[in-house]
PDB file of C-alpha atoms and ligand atoms in Angstrom:
ATOM      1  CA  MET C   1      19.115 -18.316   1.207  1.00  0.00           C
ATOM      2  CA  ALA C   2      16.218 -20.630   1.860  1.00  0.00           C
ATOM      3  CA  LYS C   3      13.044 -19.593  -0.107  1.00  0.00           C
ATOM      4  CA  LYS C   4      10.234 -18.513   2.145  1.00  0.00           C
ATOM      5  CA  LYS C   5       7.159 -20.524   2.094  1.00  0.00           C
ATOM      6  CA  SER C   6       4.266 -18.779   0.265  1.00  0.00           C
ATOM      7  CA  ASP C   7       1.202 -18.195   2.536  1.00  0.00           C
ATOM      8  CA  ARG C   8      -0.941 -16.778  -0.297  1.00  0.00           C
ATOM      9  CA  LEU C   9      -4.664 -17.367   0.013  1.00  0.00           C
ATOM     10  CA  PRO C  10      -7.158 -17.621  -2.668  1.00  0.00           C
ATOM     11  CA  ILE C  11      -8.596 -14.127  -3.425  1.00  0.00           C
ATOM     12  CA  SER C  12     -12.021 -15.242  -2.004  1.00  0.00           C
ATOM     13  CA  MET C  13     -10.336 -15.820   1.321  1.00  0.00           C
ATOM     14  CA  SER C  14      -8.141 -12.652   1.053  1.00  0.00           C
ATOM     15  CA  ARG C  15     -11.325 -10.511   0.845  1.00  0.00           C
ATOM     16  CA  LYS C  16     -12.083 -11.403   4.527  1.00  0.00           C
ATOM     17  CA  PHE C  17      -9.053  -9.273   5.701  1.00  0.00           C
ATOM     18  CA  ILE C  18     -10.598  -6.007   4.088  1.00  0.00           C
ATOM     19  CA  LEU C  19     -12.191  -3.796   6.605  1.00  0.00           C
ATOM     20  CA  ASN C  20     -15.956  -4.071   6.757  1.00  0.00           C
ATOM     21  CA  ASP C  21     -18.747  -3.540   9.132  1.00  0.00           C
ATOM     22  CA  ASP C  22     -18.180  -6.952  10.882  1.00  0.00           C
ATOM     23  CA  THR C  23     -14.334  -6.314  11.373  1.00  0.00           C
ATOM     24  CA  GLN C  24     -13.401  -6.546  15.040  1.00  0.00           C
ATOM     25  CA  PHE C  25     -13.186  -3.287  17.012  1.00  0.00           C
ATOM     26  CA  ALA C  26      -9.677  -3.897  18.024  1.00  0.00           C
ATOM     27  CA  ILE C  27      -8.513  -4.124  14.455  1.00  0.00           C
ATOM     28  CA  LYS C  28     -10.371  -1.169  13.306  1.00  0.00           C
ATOM     29  CA  GLU C  29      -8.731   0.774  16.232  1.00  0.00           C
ATOM     30  CA  ALA C  30      -5.287  -0.412  15.178  1.00  0.00           C
ATOM     31  CA  TYR C  31      -5.759   0.985  11.721  1.00  0.00           C
ATOM     32  CA  LYS C  32      -7.121   4.134  13.086  1.00  0.00           C
ATOM     33  CA  ALA C  33      -4.019   4.592  15.361  1.00  0.00           C
ATOM     34  CA  ALA C  34      -1.837   3.938  12.262  1.00  0.00           C
ATOM     35  CA  ARG C  35      -3.901   6.560  10.382  1.00  0.00           C
ATOM     36  CA  THR C  36      -3.190   9.141  13.111  1.00  0.00           C
ATOM     37  CA  ASN C  37       0.523   8.541  12.970  1.00  0.00           C
ATOM     38  CA  LEU C  38       0.465   8.622   9.153  1.00  0.00           C
ATOM     39  CA  VAL C  39      -1.399  11.934   9.216  1.00  0.00           C
ATOM     40  CA  PHE C  40       1.300  13.366  11.462  1.00  0.00           C
ATOM     41  CA  SER C  41       4.114  11.966   9.212  1.00  0.00           C
ATOM     42  CA  LEU C  42       2.449  13.646   6.188  1.00  0.00           C
ATOM     43  CA  ALA C  43       2.007  17.050   7.835  1.00  0.00           C
ATOM     44  CA  SER C  44       4.908  18.653   6.141  1.00  0.00           C
ATOM     45  CA  SER C  45       4.283  17.023   2.752  1.00  0.00           C
ATOM     46  CA  GLU C  46       2.692  19.144  -0.045  1.00  0.00           C
ATOM     47  CA  ARG C  47       1.573  16.003  -1.793  1.00  0.00           C
ATOM     48  CA  LYS C  48      -0.157  13.616   0.503  1.00  0.00           C
ATOM     49  CA  ILE C  49       0.697  10.549  -1.700  1.00  0.00           C
ATOM     50  CA  VAL C  50       1.726   7.468   0.171  1.00  0.00           C
ATOM     51  CA  VAL C  51       3.646   4.687  -1.562  1.00  0.00           C
ATOM     52  CA  VAL C  52       2.846   1.377   0.127  1.00  0.00           C
ATOM     53  CA  THR C  53       5.548  -1.314  -0.252  1.00  0.00           C
ATOM     54  CA  SER C  54       7.411  -3.996   1.567  1.00  0.00           C
ATOM     55  CA  CYS C  55      10.812  -5.663   1.309  1.00  0.00           C
ATOM     56  CA  GLY C  56       9.569  -8.986  -0.164  1.00  0.00           C
ATOM     57  CA  PRO C  57       6.571 -10.696  -1.709  1.00  0.00           C
ATOM     58  CA  SER C  58       3.354 -11.473   0.028  1.00  0.00           C
ATOM     59  CA  GLU C  59       3.907  -9.432   3.217  1.00  0.00           C
ATOM     60  CA  GLY C  60       0.449  -7.704   3.122  1.00  0.00           C
ATOM     61  CA  LYS C  61       1.095  -4.663   0.901  1.00  0.00           C
ATOM     62  CA  SER C  62      -2.066  -4.731  -1.171  1.00  0.00           C
ATOM     63  CA  THR C  63      -4.392  -5.649   1.821  1.00  0.00           C
ATOM     64  CA  ASN C  64      -2.964  -3.105   4.048  1.00  0.00           C
ATOM     65  CA  CYS C  65      -2.791  -0.427   1.440  1.00  0.00           C
ATOM     66  CA  LEU C  66      -6.439  -0.879   0.820  1.00  0.00           C
ATOM     67  CA  ASN C  67      -7.320  -0.940   4.549  1.00  0.00           C
ATOM     68  CA  MET C  68      -5.353   2.257   5.114  1.00  0.00           C
ATOM     69  CA  ALA C  69      -7.217   3.938   2.160  1.00  0.00           C
ATOM     70  CA  ILE C  70     -10.508   2.886   3.718  1.00  0.00           C
ATOM     71  CA  THR C  71      -9.675   4.052   7.122  1.00  0.00           C
ATOM     72  CA  MET C  72      -8.488   7.307   5.781  1.00  0.00           C
ATOM     73  CA  ALA C  73     -11.669   7.718   3.678  1.00  0.00           C
ATOM     74  CA  GLU C  74     -13.775   7.150   6.885  1.00  0.00           C
ATOM     75  CA  THR C  75     -12.531  10.525   8.140  1.00  0.00           C
ATOM     76  CA  GLY C  76     -14.437  12.271   5.288  1.00  0.00           C
ATOM     77  CA  ALA C  77     -11.222  12.942   3.354  1.00  0.00           C
ATOM     78  CA  SER C  78     -11.395  12.199  -0.255  1.00  0.00           C
ATOM     79  CA  VAL C  79      -9.046   9.205  -1.010  1.00  0.00           C
ATOM     80  CA  LEU C  80      -7.696   7.754  -4.378  1.00  0.00           C
ATOM     81  CA  LEU C  81      -6.207   4.223  -4.273  1.00  0.00           C
ATOM     82  CA  ILE C  82      -4.016   3.423  -7.223  1.00  0.00           C
ATOM     83  CA  ASP C  83      -2.948  -0.225  -8.061  1.00  0.00           C
ATOM     84  CA  CYS C  84       0.538   0.450  -9.180  1.00  0.00           C
ATOM     85  CA  ASP C  85       1.531  -3.187  -8.916  1.00  0.00           C
ATOM     86  CA  MET C  86       1.176  -3.792 -12.735  1.00  0.00           C
ATOM     87  CA  ARG C  87       2.986  -7.135 -12.311  1.00  0.00           C
ATOM     88  CA  LYS C  88       0.666  -8.899  -9.652  1.00  0.00           C
ATOM     89  CA  PRO C  89      -2.316  -6.658  -9.374  1.00  0.00           C
ATOM     90  CA  VAL C  90      -5.046  -7.610  -6.955  1.00  0.00           C
ATOM     91  CA  GLN C  91      -7.069  -4.533  -6.001  1.00  0.00           C
ATOM     92  CA  HIS C  92      -9.658  -5.112  -8.808  1.00  0.00           C
ATOM     93  CA  SER C  93     -10.112  -8.724  -7.482  1.00  0.00           C
ATOM     94  CA  LEU C  94     -10.247  -7.756  -3.840  1.00  0.00           C
ATOM     95  CA  LEU C  95     -12.857  -5.076  -4.728  1.00  0.00           C
ATOM     96  CA  ARG C  96     -14.527  -7.028  -7.505  1.00  0.00           C
ATOM     97  CA  LEU C  97     -14.013  -4.260 -10.021  1.00  0.00           C
ATOM     98  CA  ASP C  98     -13.518  -4.478 -13.841  1.00  0.00           C
ATOM     99  CA  ASN C  99      -9.888  -4.155 -14.809  1.00  0.00           C
ATOM    100  CA  LYS C 100     -10.114  -3.796 -18.552  1.00  0.00           C
ATOM    101  CA  VAL C 101      -9.074  -0.161 -18.209  1.00  0.00           C
ATOM    102  CA  GLY C 102      -6.850   1.137 -15.507  1.00  0.00           C
ATOM    103  CA  LEU C 103      -3.516   2.667 -14.709  1.00  0.00           C
ATOM    104  CA  SER C 104      -1.585   0.916 -17.590  1.00  0.00           C
ATOM    105  CA  SER C 105      -4.247   2.241 -20.057  1.00  0.00           C
ATOM    106  CA  VAL C 106      -3.563   5.773 -18.945  1.00  0.00           C
ATOM    107  CA  LEU C 107       0.164   5.480 -18.782  1.00  0.00           C
ATOM    108  CA  GLY C 108       0.293   3.661 -22.152  1.00  0.00           C
ATOM    109  CA  GLY C 109      -1.660   6.515 -23.732  1.00  0.00           C
ATOM    110  CA  ILE C 110      -4.726   4.246 -24.527  1.00  0.00           C
ATOM    111  CA  VAL C 111      -7.051   6.298 -22.284  1.00  0.00           C
ATOM    112  CA  HIS C 112      -6.367  10.067 -22.325  1.00  0.00           C
ATOM    113  CA  ASP C 113      -9.006  11.188 -19.853  1.00  0.00           C
ATOM    114  CA  ILE C 114      -7.971   9.710 -16.462  1.00  0.00           C
ATOM    115  CA  SER C 115     -11.389  10.403 -14.825  1.00  0.00           C
ATOM    116  CA  LYS C 116     -12.835   7.713 -17.303  1.00  0.00           C
ATOM    117  CA  ALA C 117     -10.395   5.121 -15.812  1.00  0.00           C
ATOM    118  CA  ILE C 118     -11.298   5.847 -12.170  1.00  0.00           C
ATOM    119  CA  ASN C 119     -13.921   3.823 -10.256  1.00  0.00           C
ATOM    120  CA  ARG C 120     -15.911   6.265  -8.169  1.00  0.00           C
ATOM    121  CA  GLU C 121     -17.176   5.832  -4.648  1.00  0.00           C
ATOM    122  CA  VAL C 122     -16.004   2.151  -4.270  1.00  0.00           C
ATOM    123  CA  ARG C 123     -16.485   2.983  -0.546  1.00  0.00           C
ATOM    124  CA  THR C 124     -17.708   6.290   0.785  1.00  0.00           C
ATOM    125  CA  HIS C 125     -15.203   8.869  -0.232  1.00  0.00           C
ATOM    126  CA  LEU C 126     -12.909   6.310  -1.704  1.00  0.00           C
ATOM    127  CA  ASP C 127     -12.026   6.200  -5.542  1.00  0.00           C
ATOM    128  CA  VAL C 128      -9.949   3.434  -7.048  1.00  0.00           C
ATOM    129  CA  LEU C 129      -7.758   3.346 -10.116  1.00  0.00           C
ATOM    130  CA  THR C 130      -7.001  -0.270 -10.829  1.00  0.00           C
ATOM    131  CA  SER C 131      -3.995  -1.530 -12.565  1.00  0.00           C
ATOM    132  CA  GLY C 132      -5.401  -2.194 -15.991  1.00  0.00           C
ATOM    133  CA  PRO C 133      -4.039  -4.909 -18.192  1.00  0.00           C
ATOM    134  CA  ILE C 134      -0.526  -6.104 -17.359  1.00  0.00           C
ATOM    135  CA  PRO C 135       1.945  -4.182 -19.535  1.00  0.00           C
ATOM    136  CA  PRO C 136       5.371  -5.469 -20.648  1.00  0.00           C
ATOM    137  CA  ASN C 137       7.251  -2.464 -19.262  1.00  0.00           C
ATOM    138  CA  PRO C 138       5.836  -1.381 -15.806  1.00  0.00           C
ATOM    139  CA  ALA C 139       9.032   0.352 -14.652  1.00  0.00           C
ATOM    140  CA  GLU C 140       9.315   2.349 -17.884  1.00  0.00           C
ATOM    141  CA  LEU C 141       5.606   3.498 -17.625  1.00  0.00           C
ATOM    142  CA  ILE C 142       6.070   4.467 -13.826  1.00  0.00           C
ATOM    143  CA  SER C 143       9.199   6.574 -14.768  1.00  0.00           C
ATOM    144  CA  GLY C 144       7.388   8.366 -17.654  1.00  0.00           C
ATOM    145  CA  SER C 145       5.882  11.951 -17.719  1.00  0.00           C
ATOM    146  CA  ILE C 146       2.276  10.701 -17.859  1.00  0.00           C
ATOM    147  CA  MET C 147       2.804   9.249 -14.424  1.00  0.00           C
ATOM    148  CA  ASP C 148       4.081  12.666 -13.171  1.00  0.00           C
ATOM    149  CA  GLN C 149       0.881  14.231 -14.629  1.00  0.00           C
ATOM    150  CA  LEU C 150      -1.250  11.667 -13.026  1.00  0.00           C
ATOM    151  CA  LEU C 151       0.329  12.180  -9.645  1.00  0.00           C
ATOM    152  CA  GLU C 152      -0.004  15.972 -10.020  1.00  0.00           C
ATOM    153  CA  LEU C 153      -3.651  15.600 -10.850  1.00  0.00           C
ATOM    154  CA  ALA C 154      -4.319  13.150  -8.154  1.00  0.00           C
ATOM    155  CA  SER C 155      -2.839  15.276  -5.455  1.00  0.00           C
ATOM    156  CA  LYS C 156      -4.955  18.277  -6.645  1.00  0.00           C
ATOM    157  CA  HIS C 157      -8.222  16.328  -6.585  1.00  0.00           C
ATOM    158  CA  TYR C 158      -7.762  14.202  -3.594  1.00  0.00           C
ATOM    159  CA  ASP C 159      -6.837  14.835   0.043  1.00  0.00           C
ATOM    160  CA  TYR C 160      -4.902  11.453   0.216  1.00  0.00           C
ATOM    161  CA  VAL C 161      -3.564   9.110  -2.413  1.00  0.00           C
ATOM    162  CA  PHE C 162      -2.375   5.559  -1.589  1.00  0.00           C
ATOM    163  CA  ILE C 163      -0.364   3.662  -4.102  1.00  0.00           C
ATOM    164  CA  ASP C 164      -0.038  -0.160  -4.125  1.00  0.00           C
ATOM    165  CA  THR C 165       3.196  -1.342  -5.340  1.00  0.00           C
ATOM    166  CA  PRO C 166       5.404  -4.596  -5.848  1.00  0.00           C
ATOM    167  CA  PRO C 167       8.181  -5.410  -3.270  1.00  0.00           C
ATOM    168  CA  ALA C 168      10.968  -2.828  -3.050  1.00  0.00           C
ATOM    169  CA  THR C 169      13.917  -5.195  -2.976  1.00  0.00           C
ATOM    170  CA  VAL C 170      12.614  -7.237  -5.944  1.00  0.00           C
ATOM    171  CA  VAL C 171      11.818  -4.438  -8.440  1.00  0.00           C
ATOM    172  CA  THR C 172      12.356  -0.771  -8.529  1.00  0.00           C
ATOM    173  CA  ASP C 173       8.715   0.387  -9.105  1.00  0.00           C
ATOM    174  CA  ALA C 174       8.097   1.614  -5.462  1.00  0.00           C
ATOM    175  CA  LEU C 175      11.491   3.358  -5.362  1.00  0.00           C
ATOM    176  CA  LEU C 176      10.827   5.076  -8.726  1.00  0.00           C
ATOM    177  CA  LEU C 177       7.887   6.761  -7.177  1.00  0.00           C
ATOM    178  CA  ASN C 178       9.470   7.692  -3.827  1.00  0.00           C
ATOM    179  CA  SER C 179      10.831  11.137  -4.665  1.00  0.00           C
ATOM    180  CA  ARG C 180       7.705  12.120  -6.500  1.00  0.00           C
ATOM    181  CA  THR C 181       5.466  11.490  -3.521  1.00  0.00           C
ATOM    182  CA  ALA C 182       5.375  12.088   0.200  1.00  0.00           C
ATOM    183  CA  GLY C 183       7.298   8.892   0.672  1.00  0.00           C
ATOM    184  CA  ILE C 184       7.092   5.216   1.589  1.00  0.00           C
ATOM    185  CA  MET C 185       5.144   3.303   4.100  1.00  0.00           C
ATOM    186  CA  PHE C 186       6.766  -0.102   4.595  1.00  0.00           C
ATOM    187  CA  ILE C 187       4.809  -3.027   5.528  1.00  0.00           C
ATOM    188  CA  VAL C 188       6.794  -5.377   7.898  1.00  0.00           C
ATOM    189  CA  LYS C 189       5.635  -8.763   8.658  1.00  0.00           C
ATOM    190  CA  GLU C 190       6.630 -10.118  11.998  1.00  0.00           C
ATOM    191  CA  GLY C 191       8.285 -13.321  11.764  1.00  0.00           C
ATOM    192  CA  ARG C 192       8.931 -13.078   8.077  1.00  0.00           C
ATOM    193  CA  THR C 193      10.700  -9.787   7.289  1.00  0.00           C
ATOM    194  CA  THR C 194      14.276  -9.873   8.591  1.00  0.00           C
ATOM    195  CA  HIS C 195      16.464  -7.089   9.626  1.00  0.00           C
ATOM    196  CA  GLY C 196      18.650  -7.687   6.704  1.00  0.00           C
ATOM    197  CA  GLU C 197      15.791  -7.190   4.269  1.00  0.00           C
ATOM    198  CA  ILE C 198      14.725  -4.011   6.055  1.00  0.00           C
ATOM    199  CA  ASN C 199      18.255  -2.580   5.900  1.00  0.00           C
ATOM    200  CA  GLU C 200      18.453  -3.404   2.279  1.00  0.00           C
ATOM    201  CA  ALA C 201      15.173  -1.808   1.442  1.00  0.00           C
ATOM    202  CA  LEU C 202      16.064   1.230   3.526  1.00  0.00           C
ATOM    203  CA  GLU C 203      19.331   1.593   1.781  1.00  0.00           C
ATOM    204  CA  LYS C 204      17.560   1.553  -1.575  1.00  0.00           C
ATOM    205  CA  ALA C 205      15.025   4.094  -0.419  1.00  0.00           C
ATOM    206  CA  ARG C 206      17.760   6.361   0.733  1.00  0.00           C
ATOM    207  CA  MET C 207      19.451   6.273  -2.535  1.00  0.00           C
ATOM    208  CA  THR C 208      16.181   7.494  -4.318  1.00  0.00           C
ATOM    209  CA  ASP C 209      16.312  10.768  -2.298  1.00  0.00           C
ATOM    210  CA  GLY C 210      12.793  10.105  -1.088  1.00  0.00           C
ATOM    211  CA  LYS C 211      11.363   9.779   2.538  1.00  0.00           C
ATOM    212  CA  VAL C 212      10.425   6.796   4.578  1.00  0.00           C
ATOM    213  CA  LEU C 213       7.199   7.778   6.213  1.00  0.00           C
ATOM    214  CA  GLY C 214       7.019   4.832   8.581  1.00  0.00           C
ATOM    215  CA  PHE C 215       6.416   1.214   9.127  1.00  0.00           C
ATOM    216  CA  LEU C 216       3.180  -0.795   9.523  1.00  0.00           C
ATOM    217  CA  LYS C 217       3.893  -3.915  11.408  1.00  0.00           C
ATOM    218  CA  VAL C 218       1.604  -6.795  10.638  1.00  0.00           C
ATOM    219  CA  ASN C 219       1.362 -10.408  11.947  1.00  0.00           C
ATOM    220  CA  CYS C 220       2.139  -9.135  15.461  1.00  0.00           C
ATOM    221  CA  THR C 221       2.273 -11.355  18.530  1.00  0.00           C
ATOM    222  CA  GLY C 222       2.360  -8.193  20.738  1.00  0.00           C
ATOM    223  CA  LYS C 223       6.006  -8.699  21.537  1.00  0.00           C
ATOM    224  CA  GLY C 224       9.086  -7.950  19.489  1.00  0.00           C
ATOM    225  CA  GLY C 225       9.387 -11.045  17.295  1.00  0.00           C
ATOM    226  CA  LYS C 226      12.797 -12.388  16.544  1.00  0.00           C
ATOM    227  CA  GLY C 227      13.787 -11.109  13.111  1.00  0.00           C
ATOM    228  CA  GLY C 228      10.655  -8.861  13.103  1.00  0.00           C
ATOM    229  CA  TYR C 229      10.215  -5.190  13.809  1.00  0.00           C
ATOM    230  CA  GLY C 230      10.361  -5.248  17.623  1.00  0.00           C
ATOM    231  CA  SER C 231      13.981  -4.815  18.124  1.00  0.00           C
ATOM    232  CA  TYR C 232      14.610  -2.689  15.092  1.00  0.00           C
ATOM    233  CA  LYS C 233      16.136   0.637  15.801  1.00  0.00           C
ATOM    234  CA  TYR C 234      14.049   2.686  13.386  1.00  0.00           C
ATOM    235  CA  LYS C 235      11.984   5.193  15.180  1.00  0.00           C
ATOM    236  CA  TYR C 236       8.723   5.107  13.250  1.00  0.00           C
ATOM    237  CA  LYS C 237       5.988   2.646  14.116  1.00  0.00           C
ATOM    238  CA  TYR C 238       2.292   2.923  13.362  1.00  0.00           C
ATOM    239  CA  ASN C 239       0.610   0.158  15.280  1.00  0.00           C
ATOM    240  CA  TYR C 240       0.015  -3.542  15.404  1.00  0.00           C
ATOM    241  CA  TYR C 241      -2.698  -6.014  15.159  1.00  0.00           C
ATOM    242  CA  LYS C 242      -2.627  -9.749  15.575  1.00  0.00           C
ATOM    243  CA  TYR C 243      -3.384 -12.225  12.757  1.00  0.00           C
ATOM    244  CA  SER C 244      -5.167 -14.352  15.423  1.00  0.00           C
ATOM    245  CA  GLU C 245      -7.745 -11.703  15.846  1.00  0.00           C
ATOM    246  CA  TYR C 246      -8.975 -12.361  12.306  1.00  0.00           C
ATOM    247  CA  LYS C 247      -9.708 -16.001  12.994  1.00  0.00           C
TER     248      LYS C 247
HETATM  249  N1  LIG E   1      -4.170  -9.941   8.305  1.00  0.00           N
HETATM  250  C1  LIG E   1      -4.001 -10.935   7.611  1.00  0.00           C
HETATM  251  N2  LIG E   1      -4.012 -12.255   8.111  1.00  0.00           N
HETATM  252  C2  LIG E   1      -3.625 -13.343   7.458  1.00  0.00           C
HETATM  253  N3  LIG E   1      -3.337 -13.355   6.083  1.00  0.00           N
HETATM  254  C3  LIG E   1      -3.367 -12.153   5.472  1.00  0.00           C
HETATM  255  C4  LIG E   1      -3.636 -10.997   6.193  1.00  0.00           C
HETATM  256  N4  LIG E   1      -3.656  -9.900   5.325  1.00  0.00           N
HETATM  257  C5  LIG E   1      -3.332 -10.508   4.137  1.00  0.00           C
HETATM  258  N5  LIG E   1      -3.132 -11.822   4.281  1.00  0.00           N
HETATM  259  C6  LIG E   1      -2.868 -12.892   3.274  1.00  0.00           C
HETATM  260  O1  LIG E   1      -1.483 -12.715   2.838  1.00  0.00           O
HETATM  261  C7  LIG E   1      -1.338 -12.831   1.547  1.00  0.00           C
HETATM  262  C8  LIG E   1      -0.519 -11.639   0.892  1.00  0.00           C
HETATM  263  O2  LIG E   1      -1.229 -10.570   1.138  1.00  0.00           O
HETATM  264  P1  LIG E   1      -1.231  -9.275   0.053  1.00  0.00           P
HETATM  265  O3  LIG E   1      -1.603  -9.612  -1.271  1.00  0.00           O
HETATM  266  O4  LIG E   1      -1.926  -8.175   0.756  1.00  0.00           O
HETATM  267  O5  LIG E   1       0.349  -9.203   0.071  1.00  0.00           O
HETATM  268  P2  LIG E   1       1.327  -8.436  -0.837  1.00  0.00           P
HETATM  269  O6  LIG E   1       2.609  -8.048   0.002  1.00  0.00           O
HETATM  270  O7  LIG E   1       0.589  -7.398  -1.557  1.00  0.00           O
HETATM  271  O8  LIG E   1       1.760  -9.641  -1.963  1.00  0.00           O
HETATM  272  P3  LIG E   1       2.481  -9.325  -3.318  1.00  0.00           P
HETATM  273  O9  LIG E   1       3.974  -9.258  -2.974  1.00  0.00           O
HETATM  274  O10 LIG E   1       2.168 -10.534  -4.091  1.00  0.00           O
HETATM  275  O11 LIG E   1       1.973  -8.112  -4.030  1.00  0.00           O
HETATM  276  C9  LIG E   1      -2.778 -13.031   0.811  1.00  0.00           C
HETATM  277  O12 LIG E   1      -3.015 -14.301   0.628  1.00  0.00           O
HETATM  278  C10 LIG E   1      -3.532 -12.480   1.882  1.00  0.00           C
HETATM  279  O13 LIG E   1      -4.867 -13.010   1.890  1.00  0.00           O
HETATM  280 MG1  LIG E   2       0.345  -6.904  -3.640  1.00  0.00          MG
END
């Protein structure tokens, strides 16, 4: 299979996709619509913990995980964002936070008091636990009992928790979290994510006994793109926004 061209931007340019006071009205509204659908999807879940992933790399997981967390916090709900991509973490760079201590420090037993690793009120009602230094064994750390305790604690203290993860078809990290959370929100990039990749990711998610909460379709043209989400039979859909609206 041909390798997809990377469209990764420098972090300084990536920051412009984070919701802020100058973000266009239509884009903010699209995220709000996605939030409404997500709240309904979470209604029956005891733990309002959402794992954000996608099939492949560079499909917008981190940016959209952060934007969904920001949009949820705007309702007045308390939100924790956890950067659980301990392979290619970016949340600390996007938010200009220190990353000497973070999730890996907690899971590795270096920091015992989780509250000392959390960045408070990064935005109103939004706390962030950055990845911490990159560990050699992310999947092992995610599977461990300290992660269970952290998820338990987080769901008690916060109304919603959003977890940024690596791509689901490449490594198992997101799938390892699935059955211990409310479920997965898949980022699907129109014109890039293929039906085959979506099916593969869904198959893997089903094997974990977890739930797929829905899809957030990005890079939309407004029509069902060939190979994108438009003609896909899965019933969930949050909303869409156009890349062109950011320019
Ligand atoms: N709305 C957008 N329009 C255009 N480019 C975007 C948009 N959102 C994110 N990007 C760019 O796409 C690239 C990938 O975004 P992001 O880091 O959120 O993806 P990812 O799926 O988390 O990647 P990875 O698999 O490496 O973790 C970044 O360079 C980012 O700046
Ligand atoms: Mg990412």
